[in-house]
């Protein structure tokens, strides 16, 4: 697992992928910080860690997904990994940790804005901490989805597009749920309820408000574990096809 | 060391490998031969656990590849047809990564130095893999297969795309590695198999068509003994005189390469040593034999004969050539 994780980091940092992602993240987050915090003369970062930052994170994770499994398959380097005496779950975890490391590095850029607020005002430490924790938990969900999509294709562009499409679908779940709520009879109302609960972005609301709730943490961790498990199963099944 | 039983791989309706059964014993260098699309790479991929068979079992070093994949894979070093190299790494970074992923227990620095010495890449260890020539990339691929000192080496077409000098070097290296390891070498280059391997497994369209010692295969395929002969003699008399020798089956005039000499290709019954009778006949007439060269049957001839679609062996029937299998040879050796 550690070897795969190190290999992922070498891949991200030697190919400039990580620097590109850090640059994109720094530029867009600075833009949103100016728009939602500085122009509003507020020290509250809750609005900053919102929808627009989600979009930046979606871009970052979609680009990360290009390198996970699809590129390995295309370059046939997966032959080395899958013929080595290492379990599939260790490989998937190594890649997950690689993605999380880059995502965490991007998230840490936001610390700059906390320092700026600290210089000119009083930052709300609780809200900021909750938002950082929430962003990392949301990031783990996103990366697990990206890994899953990446193992389904050997085309890097399709992997990135598929990952972005999956996140957009999750964002639209609310809209679909309210549409279904109006259409479905009373005894089927549980369906839109469940659908709505699958929206990973809705679960961020507590963190945005500065509250770390156990149910949100458990949801994000469970969601991540399920997609990592599905990734292992898909890789296992691919060997049998 | 490797026991394969009823190995079959189907992709939908297409059967890529059909019911392969063979055993490779410790220390053997086995050539895995077949035309393109015969199922060689699919078989290699199943032997290394990259893909799972539809039906059949593979035992590596006593471990079932399906039930105990990690233990089984520990004994195998695999060089696929396209070496699995990360172009964005240096040779050193790559070998360190392989060292880690193979859970190698040897002292890291010494082991990697040793592997690099064996495949002679010590002087390129700090270069990016993408900047290496194809020959060196192949060597790095071989180096990764050698990490963790595997008892079994599986090499899939290791000399494809190399220049003649590199081909000779890689072949010599494989021979050297084969002195202490079990090697399965897949190739469609017949001369390579003939020069490196002591045993050949031939597959065609996913079927096993032959499994024999290279020598036995050549011997059993050679129905008669053939010689290329150069004689200082009158051209018009050579064919009728030689044809009259008892046991001679065919005399074919090949022309004249030197003034006053005749080149002929003779074919005689394999139970008769035609050379003595030939010498006596020529001596009697005052003719001089300048050259006499035995012409063996090449693996190419055998291969073409075996991969002919009509020669595919139906399940359960004996091989096309009546050769002794390695197991039978071993039994004979034991009996002696």
Coordinates of C-alpha atoms in Angstrom, one line a residue:
Chain A
X1 CA 0.0 0.0 0.0
X2 CA 2.8 2.4 0.9
X3 CA 4.6 1.6 -2.3
X4 CA 1.5 2.3 -4.4
X5 CA 0.9 5.6 -2.5
X6 CA 4.5 6.7 -3.1
X7 CA 4.3 5.8 -6.7
X8 CA 1.1 7.9 -7.0
X9 CA 2.8 10.9 -5.5
X10 CA 5.8 10.5 -7.9
X11 CA 3.3 10.3 -10.8
X12 CA 1.3 13.4 -9.7
X13 CA 4.3 15.5 -8.9
X14 CA 6.7 14.5 -11.7
X15 CA 4.0 14.9 -14.4
X16 CA 3.2 18.5 -13.1
X17 CA -0.4 17.2 -12.6
X18 CA -0.3 18.2 -8.9
X19 CA 1.2 21.6 -9.6
X20 CA -1.4 22.3 -12.2
X21 CA -4.2 21.3 -9.8
X22 CA -2.6 23.4 -7.0
X23 CA -2.4 26.4 -9.4
X24 CA -6.1 25.9 -10.5
X25 CA -7.2 25.5 -6.9
X26 CA -5.2 28.5 -5.7
X27 CA -6.4 30.8 -8.4
X28 CA -10.1 29.9 -8.2
X29 CA -10.2 29.8 -4.4
X30 CA -8.5 33.2 -4.2
X31 CA -11.1 34.5 -6.6
X32 CA -14.0 33.2 -4.5
X33 CA -12.3 34.4 -1.3
X34 CA -12.3 37.9 -2.8
X35 CA -15.9 37.6 -4.1
X36 CA -17.6 36.0 -1.1
X37 CA -15.5 37.2 1.9
X38 CA -13.5 40.3 1.1
X39 CA -16.1 42.2 -0.9
X40 CA -18.7 41.4 1.8
X41 CA -16.5 42.7 4.5
X42 CA -17.0 39.6 6.6
X43 CA -14.7 37.2 8.5
X44 CA -17.2 34.3 8.1
X45 CA -15.8 31.7 5.8
X46 CA -18.9 29.5 5.7
X47 CA -20.0 31.1 2.4
X48 CA -16.6 30.6 0.9
X49 CA -16.6 26.8 1.6
X50 CA -19.8 26.4 -0.4
X51 CA -21.1 25.6 -3.9
X52 CA -18.3 27.4 -5.8
X53 CA -15.6 25.6 -4.0
X54 CA -17.4 22.3 -4.6
X55 CA -17.1 23.0 -8.3
X56 CA -13.3 23.7 -8.0
X57 CA -13.0 20.4 -6.0
X58 CA -15.0 18.6 -8.7
X59 CA -12.5 19.9 -11.3
X60 CA -9.5 18.8 -9.2
X61 CA -10.8 15.3 -8.5
X62 CA -11.9 14.8 -12.1
X63 CA -8.4 15.6 -13.3
X64 CA -7.0 13.3 -10.6
X65 CA -9.2 10.4 -11.8
X66 CA -7.4 10.5 -15.2
X67 CA -4.3 9.0 -13.5
X68 CA -5.8 6.4 -11.2
X69 CA -6.5 3.2 -13.1
X70 CA -7.4 4.2 -16.6
X71 CA -3.8 5.4 -17.4
X72 CA -2.3 2.3 -15.7
X73 CA -4.5 0.1 -18.0
X74 CA -3.7 2.1 -21.1
X75 CA 0.1 2.0 -20.5
X76 CA -0.1 -1.7 -19.4
X77 CA 1.6 -0.9 -16.1
X78 CA -1.3 -2.5 -14.3
X79 CA 0.3 -5.8 -15.3
X80 CA 3.1 -5.1 -12.8
X81 CA 0.7 -4.1 -10.0
X82 CA -1.7 -7.0 -10.5
X83 CA 1.0 -9.7 -10.9
X84 CA 2.8 -8.5 -7.7
X85 CA 2.1 -10.2 -4.4
X86 CA -0.1 -7.4 -3.1
X87 CA -3.8 -7.5 -2.5
X88 CA -6.3 -5.5 -4.7
X89 CA -7.6 -3.7 -1.6
X90 CA -4.0 -2.6 -0.8
X91 CA -3.6 -1.2 -4.3
X92 CA -6.9 0.6 -4.2
X93 CA -6.1 2.1 -0.7
X94 CA -2.6 3.2 -2.0
X95 CA -4.2 5.0 -4.9
X96 CA -6.9 6.5 -2.6
X97 CA -4.2 7.8 -0.2
X98 CA -2.3 9.3 -3.2
X99 CA -5.4 11.2 -4.3
X100 CA -6.2 12.3 -0.8
X101 CA -2.7 13.6 -0.3
X102 CA -3.0 15.9 -3.4
X103 CA -6.5 16.9 -2.4
X104 CA -5.4 17.7 1.1
X105 CA -2.5 19.8 -0.3
X106 CA -5.1 21.7 -2.3
X107 CA -7.3 22.2 0.7
X108 CA -4.4 23.5 2.8
X109 CA -4.2 26.5 0.4
X110 CA -7.3 27.7 2.2
X111 CA -5.3 28.1 5.4
X112 CA -3.9 31.3 3.7
X113 CA -7.3 32.9 3.8
X114 CA -7.7 32.0 7.5
X115 CA -4.4 33.8 8.2
X116 CA -5.6 36.8 6.2
X117 CA -8.8 37.0 8.2
X118 CA -6.7 36.6 11.3
X119 CA -4.6 39.6 10.3
X120 CA -7.6 41.9 9.7
X121 CA -10.3 40.5 11.9
X122 CA -11.3 37.7 14.1
X123 CA -11.7 34.3 12.5
X124 CA -14.3 31.9 13.8
X125 CA -12.0 29.0 14.7
X126 CA -14.9 26.5 15.2
X127 CA -16.5 27.2 11.8
X128 CA -13.2 27.1 10.0
X129 CA -12.2 23.8 11.7
X130 CA -15.5 22.2 10.8
X131 CA -15.2 23.4 7.2
X132 CA -11.7 21.9 6.9
X133 CA -12.8 18.6 8.3
X134 CA -16.0 18.6 6.1
X135 CA -14.0 19.4 3.0
X136 CA -11.6 16.5 3.6
X137 CA -14.4 14.1 4.3
X138 CA -16.3 15.3 1.2
X139 CA -13.0 15.0 -0.7
X140 CA -12.6 11.3 0.4
X141 CA -16.1 10.6 -1.0
X142 CA -15.2 12.4 -4.3
X143 CA -11.9 10.5 -4.6
X144 CA -13.6 7.1 -3.9
X145 CA -16.1 7.9 -6.7
X146 CA -13.2 9.0 -9.0
X147 CA -11.4 5.7 -8.3
X148 CA -14.5 3.7 -9.1
X149 CA -15.1 5.5 -12.4
X150 CA -11.4 5.3 -13.3
X151 CA -11.4 1.5 -13.0
X152 CA -14.3 1.2 -15.4
X153 CA -12.4 2.7 -18.4
X154 CA -8.9 2.8 -19.9
X155 CA -9.6 6.2 -21.5
X156 CA -8.3 9.0 -19.2
X157 CA -10.6 11.6 -20.8
X158 CA -13.7 9.3 -20.3
X159 CA -12.6 8.8 -16.7
X160 CA -12.4 12.5 -16.0
X161 CA -15.7 13.2 -17.9
X162 CA -17.4 10.3 -16.1
X163 CA -16.3 11.5 -12.7
X164 CA -17.5 15.0 -13.4
X165 CA -20.8 13.7 -14.7
X166 CA -21.2 11.5 -11.5
X167 CA -20.8 14.6 -9.3
X168 CA -23.2 16.7 -11.4
X169 CA -25.7 13.9 -11.1
X170 CA -25.3 13.9 -7.3
X171 CA -25.8 17.6 -7.3
X172 CA -29.0 17.2 -9.3
X173 CA -30.4 14.5 -7.0
X174 CA -32.2 17.2 -5.0
X175 CA -34.0 18.4 -8.1
X176 CA -34.9 14.9 -9.1
X177 CA -36.1 14.0 -5.6
X178 CA -38.5 17.0 -5.4
X179 CA -39.8 16.1 -8.9
X180 CA -40.5 12.5 -7.8
X181 CA -42.0 13.7 -4.6
X182 CA -44.7 15.5 -6.6
X183 CA -45.3 12.6 -8.9
X184 CA -45.2 9.6 -6.6
X185 CA -48.1 8.4 -4.4
X186 CA -47.9 8.6 -0.7
X187 CA -46.7 5.1 -0.1
X188 CA -43.7 5.6 -2.4
X189 CA -42.6 8.8 -0.8
X190 CA -39.7 7.0 0.9
X191 CA -38.0 6.8 -2.5
X192 CA -37.3 10.5 -3.0
X193 CA -36.3 10.7 0.7
X194 CA -33.6 8.1 0.2
X195 CA -32.5 9.7 -3.1
X196 CA -32.1 13.0 -1.3
X197 CA -29.9 11.4 1.3
X198 CA -27.5 10.3 -1.3
X199 CA -26.5 13.9 -2.2
X200 CA -23.0 14.1 -0.7
X201 CA -23.2 17.9 -0.9
X202 CA -26.3 18.2 1.3
X203 CA -24.5 16.5 4.1
X204 CA -21.9 19.3 4.1
X205 CA -24.5 21.8 5.4
X206 CA -23.7 20.9 9.1
X207 CA -20.0 21.5 8.5
X208 CA -20.6 24.8 6.7
X209 CA -22.5 26.0 9.8
X210 CA -19.6 25.0 12.0
X211 CA -21.0 21.8 13.4
X212 CA -19.3 18.4 13.2
X213 CA -22.1 15.9 13.6
X214 CA -21.4 12.2 14.0
X215 CA -24.1 11.2 11.5
X216 CA -22.4 13.4 8.8
X217 CA -19.0 11.9 9.5
X218 CA -20.4 8.4 9.5
X219 CA -22.2 9.0 6.2
X220 CA -19.1 10.3 4.5
X221 CA -16.9 7.5 5.8
X222 CA -19.5 4.9 4.9
X223 CA -19.9 6.4 1.4
X224 CA -16.2 6.3 0.9
X225 CA -15.8 2.7 2.1
X226 CA -18.7 1.5 -0.2
X227 CA -17.1 3.0 -3.3
X228 CA -13.6 1.7 -2.4
X229 CA -15.2 -1.7 -1.9
X230 CA -17.0 -1.4 -5.3
X231 CA -13.7 -0.5 -6.9
X232 CA -12.0 -3.6 -5.5
X233 CA -15.0 -5.7 -6.7
X234 CA -14.9 -4.2 -10.2
X235 CA -11.1 -4.9 -10.5
X236 CA -11.6 -8.4 -9.2
X237 CA -14.4 -9.0 -11.7
X238 CA -12.4 -7.6 -14.6
X239 CA -9.9 -10.4 -14.2
X240 CA -12.6 -12.9 -14.8
X241 CA -14.0 -11.3 -17.9
Chain B
X1 CA 7.1 -25.9 -9.9
X2 CA 4.2 -25.0 -12.2
X3 CA 1.2 -27.3 -12.7
X4 CA -1.4 -26.2 -15.2
X5 CA -4.6 -28.3 -15.5
X6 CA -7.4 -27.8 -18.0
X7 CA -6.6 -24.1 -18.4
X8 CA -9.3 -22.4 -20.5
X9 CA -10.1 -18.8 -21.2
X10 CA -13.2 -17.7 -23.0
X11 CA -14.0 -14.1 -24.1
X12 CA -17.7 -14.4 -24.8
X13 CA -18.0 -17.0 -27.5
X14 CA -14.3 -16.9 -28.5
X15 CA -12.1 -19.4 -26.8
X16 CA -8.6 -17.9 -26.5
X17 CA -7.1 -20.8 -24.6
X18 CA -8.6 -24.3 -24.7
X19 CA -7.9 -26.9 -22.0
X20 CA -4.2 -26.5 -21.7
X21 CA -2.5 -29.0 -19.4
X22 CA 1.2 -29.1 -18.7
X23 CA 3.8 -29.2 -16.0
X24 CA 7.1 -27.3 -15.8
X25 CA 9.6 -28.7 -13.4
X26 CA 12.3 -26.9 -11.3
X27 CA 15.2 -25.7 -13.4
X28 CA 13.6 -26.2 -16.8
X29 CA 13.8 -23.6 -19.6
X30 CA 10.6 -24.0 -21.5
X31 CA 9.8 -22.3 -24.8
X32 CA 6.2 -21.4 -25.3
X33 CA 5.7 -21.2 -29.0
X34 CA 2.8 -20.3 -31.3
X35 CA 1.8 -18.0 -34.1
X36 CA 0.4 -14.6 -33.3
X37 CA -3.0 -15.0 -31.7
X38 CA -2.4 -18.5 -30.6
X39 CA -3.1 -17.7 -27.0
X40 CA 0.5 -17.4 -25.7
X41 CA 0.1 -14.0 -24.0
X42 CA -3.3 -15.0 -22.6
X43 CA -1.7 -18.1 -21.1
X44 CA 1.2 -16.1 -19.7
X45 CA -1.3 -13.6 -18.1
X46 CA -3.2 -16.5 -16.5
X47 CA 0.0 -18.1 -15.2
X48 CA 1.0 -14.8 -13.5
X49 CA -2.5 -14.1 -12.1
X50 CA -3.1 -11.0 -14.2
X51 CA -6.3 -12.5 -15.6
X52 CA -8.3 -15.4 -14.2
X53 CA -9.0 -18.5 -16.2
X54 CA -12.6 -19.4 -17.1
X55 CA -11.9 -23.0 -16.2
X56 CA -8.8 -24.8 -14.9
X57 CA -6.2 -24.5 -12.2
X58 CA -2.7 -23.2 -11.9
X59 CA -0.4 -24.3 -9.1
X60 CA 2.8 -22.2 -8.6
X61 CA 5.3 -23.7 -6.2
X62 CA 2.6 -25.7 -4.6
X63 CA 0.2 -22.7 -4.2
X64 CA -3.1 -22.5 -6.0
X65 CA -3.0 -19.1 -7.9
X66 CA -6.7 -18.6 -7.2
X67 CA -6.8 -19.6 -3.5
X68 CA -3.4 -18.2 -2.4
X69 CA -2.5 -15.6 -5.0
X70 CA -0.1 -13.6 -2.9
X71 CA 2.0 -16.6 -1.9
X72 CA 2.0 -18.0 -5.5
X73 CA 3.0 -14.6 -7.0
X74 CA 5.9 -14.3 -4.7
X75 CA 7.8 -17.0 -6.6
X76 CA 7.1 -15.4 -10.1
X77 CA 8.9 -12.7 -12.0
X78 CA 7.0 -11.6 -15.0
X79 CA 8.2 -9.6 -18.0
X80 CA 5.1 -8.9 -20.2
X81 CA 5.3 -8.3 -23.9
X82 CA 5.2 -4.6 -23.3
X83 CA 7.5 -3.9 -20.3
X84 CA 5.3 -2.4 -17.5
X85 CA 7.4 0.8 -17.1
X86 CA 6.5 4.2 -15.7
X87 CA 8.0 6.7 -18.1
X88 CA 7.9 9.5 -15.5
X89 CA 10.2 7.7 -13.1
X90 CA 14.0 7.2 -13.1
X91 CA 15.3 3.6 -13.2
X92 CA 16.2 3.9 -9.5
X93 CA 12.8 5.1 -8.5
X94 CA 11.1 2.5 -10.5
X95 CA 13.2 -0.4 -9.1
X96 CA 12.6 0.9 -5.6
X97 CA 8.9 1.0 -6.2
X98 CA 9.0 -2.6 -7.5
X99 CA 11.1 -3.6 -4.5
X100 CA 8.4 -2.3 -2.2
X101 CA 5.4 -3.7 -4.1
X102 CA 7.0 -7.1 -4.3
X103 CA 7.4 -7.0 -0.5
X104 CA 11.1 -7.9 -1.0
X105 CA 12.9 -9.0 2.2
X106 CA 16.5 -8.6 0.9
X107 CA 18.7 -5.7 2.0
X108 CA 17.4 -3.0 -0.5
X109 CA 20.6 -1.4 -1.7
X110 CA 22.6 -4.6 -2.1
X111 CA 19.7 -6.4 -3.9
X112 CA 19.0 -3.6 -6.3
X113 CA 22.8 -3.3 -7.0
X114 CA 23.0 -7.0 -7.7
X115 CA 20.0 -7.0 -10.1
X116 CA 21.3 -3.9 -11.9
X117 CA 24.7 -5.7 -12.3
X118 CA 23.1 -8.8 -13.7
X119 CA 21.1 -7.0 -16.4
X120 CA 23.9 -4.4 -16.9
X121 CA 21.9 -1.2 -16.2
X122 CA 24.0 0.2 -13.3
X123 CA 25.2 3.1 -15.5
X124 CA 21.6 4.3 -16.4
X125 CA 20.1 4.0 -12.9
X126 CA 19.6 7.8 -12.5
X127 CA 18.2 8.3 -16.0
X128 CA 14.5 8.8 -16.7
X129 CA 13.0 5.6 -18.2
X130 CA 11.4 7.6 -21.0
X131 CA 14.8 8.7 -22.2
X132 CA 16.2 5.1 -22.5
X133 CA 16.5 3.1 -25.7
X134 CA 14.2 0.2 -26.3
X135 CA 16.9 -2.3 -25.5
X136 CA 17.6 -0.6 -22.1
X137 CA 13.9 -0.4 -21.4
X138 CA 13.7 -4.1 -22.0
X139 CA 16.6 -4.6 -19.5
X140 CA 14.8 -2.5 -16.9
X141 CA 11.7 -4.7 -17.5
X142 CA 13.9 -7.7 -16.9
X143 CA 15.4 -6.2 -13.8
X144 CA 11.9 -5.7 -12.3
X145 CA 11.1 -9.3 -13.0
X146 CA 14.3 -10.3 -11.2
X147 CA 13.6 -8.3 -8.0
X148 CA 12.9 -10.6 -5.0
X149 CA 14.9 -13.3 -6.7
X150 CA 12.0 -15.3 -8.1
X151 CA 12.3 -19.0 -8.6
X152 CA 10.2 -18.8 -11.8
X153 CA 10.7 -16.3 -14.6
X154 CA 8.0 -15.8 -17.2
X155 CA 9.1 -13.8 -20.2
X156 CA 6.7 -12.9 -22.9
X157 CA 8.4 -12.1 -26.2
X158 CA 11.4 -10.5 -24.5
X159 CA 13.3 -9.7 -27.7
X160 CA 10.6 -8.2 -29.9
X161 CA 11.7 -4.9 -31.5
X162 CA 15.4 -5.2 -30.4
X163 CA 18.3 -4.8 -32.8
X164 CA 20.4 -8.0 -33.5
X165 CA 23.1 -7.1 -31.0
X166 CA 20.6 -6.5 -28.2
X167 CA 18.7 -9.8 -29.2
X168 CA 22.0 -11.8 -28.7
X169 CA 22.7 -10.0 -25.4
X170 CA 19.2 -10.6 -24.0
X171 CA 19.3 -14.3 -25.1
X172 CA 22.6 -14.8 -23.4
X173 CA 21.2 -13.2 -20.3
X174 CA 18.1 -15.5 -20.4
X175 CA 20.4 -18.5 -20.7
X176 CA 22.4 -17.3 -17.8
X177 CA 19.3 -16.7 -15.7
X178 CA 18.0 -20.1 -16.6
X179 CA 20.9 -21.8 -14.9
X180 CA 19.4 -21.1 -11.5
X181 CA 15.7 -20.6 -12.3
X182 CA 12.7 -22.1 -14.0
X183 CA 12.1 -20.1 -17.1
X184 CA 9.1 -20.0 -19.4
X185 CA 9.9 -18.0 -22.6
X186 CA 7.1 -17.2 -24.9
X187 CA 8.1 -16.3 -28.5
X188 CA 7.2 -16.8 -32.1
X189 CA 10.9 -16.5 -33.1
X190 CA 11.7 -20.1 -33.7
X191 CA 15.5 -19.8 -33.7
X192 CA 15.3 -18.1 -30.3
X193 CA 13.4 -21.0 -28.7
X194 CA 15.7 -23.5 -30.4
X195 CA 18.9 -21.8 -29.1
X196 CA 17.7 -21.1 -25.6
X197 CA 15.1 -23.7 -24.6
X198 CA 15.5 -27.4 -23.8
X199 CA 11.8 -28.0 -24.0
X200 CA 9.1 -26.6 -26.2
X201 CA 5.3 -26.3 -25.7
X202 CA 3.6 -25.4 -29.0
X203 CA 0.1 -23.9 -29.0
X204 CA -2.1 -23.0 -31.9
X205 CA -5.5 -21.4 -31.8
X206 CA -5.5 -22.0 -28.0
X207 CA -4.8 -25.7 -28.3
X208 CA -1.8 -27.6 -27.1
X209 CA -0.3 -29.2 -30.3
X210 CA 3.1 -30.4 -28.9
X211 CA 5.0 -30.6 -25.7
X212 CA 8.4 -32.2 -26.0
X213 CA 12.1 -31.8 -25.6
X214 CA 13.5 -29.6 -28.4
X215 CA 15.9 -32.4 -29.5
X216 CA 13.2 -35.1 -29.4
X217 CA 10.9 -32.9 -31.5
X218 CA 13.5 -32.4 -34.1
X219 CA 14.6 -36.0 -34.1
X220 CA 11.1 -37.4 -34.4
X221 CA 10.2 -34.9 -37.2
X222 CA 13.2 -35.9 -39.2
X223 CA 12.0 -38.9 -41.2
X224 CA 15.2 -39.4 -43.2
X225 CA 18.8 -38.2 -42.9
X226 CA 19.9 -35.5 -45.3
X227 CA 23.3 -34.2 -46.2
X228 CA 24.6 -31.4 -48.4
X229 CA 27.6 -32.8 -50.3
X230 CA 30.3 -31.2 -52.6
X231 CA 32.2 -33.7 -54.7
X232 CA 35.0 -33.2 -57.2
X233 CA 33.5 -35.4 -59.9
X234 CA 32.1 -35.2 -63.5
X235 CA 28.7 -33.6 -63.2
X236 CA 26.8 -35.9 -65.5
X237 CA 27.8 -39.1 -63.6
X238 CA 27.2 -38.0 -60.0
X239 CA 23.4 -38.4 -59.8
X240 CA 23.1 -41.8 -61.4
X241 CA 26.1 -43.2 -59.4
X242 CA 25.0 -41.9 -56.0
X243 CA 21.3 -42.9 -56.6
X244 CA 22.5 -46.5 -57.1
X245 CA 24.0 -46.7 -53.5
X246 CA 21.8 -49.0 -51.3
X247 CA 19.7 -47.0 -48.9
X248 CA 19.9 -43.8 -50.9
X249 CA 16.4 -42.3 -51.4
X250 CA 17.0 -39.1 -53.3
X251 CA 19.8 -37.3 -54.9
X252 CA 19.2 -33.7 -55.9
X253 CA 21.6 -31.7 -58.0
X254 CA 22.2 -28.2 -56.5
X255 CA 24.6 -26.8 -59.1
X256 CA 28.3 -26.1 -59.0
X257 CA 29.9 -23.5 -56.6
X258 CA 33.5 -24.3 -57.4
X259 CA 35.1 -25.2 -60.8
X260 CA 35.2 -29.0 -61.3
X261 CA 32.9 -29.8 -58.4
X262 CA 29.2 -30.7 -58.0
X263 CA 26.9 -29.8 -55.1
X264 CA 24.2 -32.3 -54.4
X265 CA 21.6 -32.8 -51.6
X266 CA 21.2 -36.4 -50.7
X267 CA 18.5 -38.0 -48.6
X268 CA 18.8 -41.5 -47.2
X269 CA 16.9 -43.9 -45.0
X270 CA 17.5 -42.7 -41.4
X271 CA 18.4 -46.2 -40.3
X272 CA 21.4 -46.3 -42.7
X273 CA 24.6 -44.4 -42.2
X274 CA 24.9 -43.3 -45.9
X275 CA 28.2 -41.5 -45.3
X276 CA 30.3 -44.7 -45.3
X277 CA 28.8 -46.1 -48.5
X278 CA 29.1 -42.7 -50.1
X279 CA 32.8 -42.5 -49.2
X280 CA 33.5 -46.0 -50.5
X281 CA 31.7 -45.3 -53.8
X282 CA 33.5 -42.0 -54.3
X283 CA 36.9 -43.5 -53.4
X284 CA 36.4 -46.4 -55.8
X285 CA 35.9 -43.9 -58.7
X286 CA 38.7 -41.5 -57.6
X287 CA 36.2 -38.7 -56.7
X288 CA 37.0 -36.4 -53.8
X289 CA 34.4 -35.5 -51.2
X290 CA 35.2 -31.9 -50.3
X291 CA 32.3 -31.0 -48.1
X292 CA 29.6 -33.1 -46.3
X293 CA 27.2 -31.3 -44.0
X294 CA 24.2 -32.9 -42.2
X295 CA 21.0 -30.9 -42.9
X296 CA 18.7 -31.2 -39.8
X297 CA 15.1 -30.4 -39.6
X298 CA 14.6 -27.0 -38.2
X299 CA 12.1 -26.1 -35.5
X300 CA 10.5 -23.9 -38.2
X301 CA 9.7 -27.0 -40.3
X302 CA 8.2 -28.8 -37.2
X303 CA 6.3 -25.6 -36.2
X304 CA 4.8 -25.2 -39.6
X305 CA 3.8 -28.8 -39.7
X306 CA 2.2 -28.6 -36.3
X307 CA 0.3 -25.4 -36.6
X308 CA -1.3 -26.5 -39.8
X309 CA -5.1 -26.4 -38.9
X310 CA -5.5 -30.0 -39.9
X311 CA -2.9 -31.1 -37.4
X312 CA -4.7 -29.7 -34.3
X313 CA -4.9 -32.6 -31.9
X314 CA -8.4 -33.5 -30.8
X315 CA -8.8 -33.7 -27.0
X316 CA -7.5 -37.0 -25.6
X317 CA -5.6 -38.1 -28.7
X318 CA -1.8 -38.5 -28.8
X319 CA 0.4 -35.7 -30.1
X320 CA 1.0 -35.4 -33.8
X321 CA 4.6 -36.4 -33.5
X322 CA 5.4 -39.6 -31.6
X323 CA 7.9 -37.9 -29.3
X324 CA 8.7 -38.7 -25.7
X325 CA 7.3 -36.2 -23.3
X326 CA 9.6 -34.7 -20.6
X327 CA 7.8 -36.8 -18.0
X328 CA 8.5 -39.9 -20.0
X329 CA 12.1 -39.0 -20.5
X330 CA 12.4 -38.4 -16.8
X331 CA 10.9 -41.8 -16.0
X332 CA 13.4 -43.4 -18.5
X333 CA 16.2 -41.6 -16.8
X334 CA 15.0 -42.7 -13.4
X335 CA 14.7 -46.3 -14.6
X336 CA 18.3 -46.2 -15.8

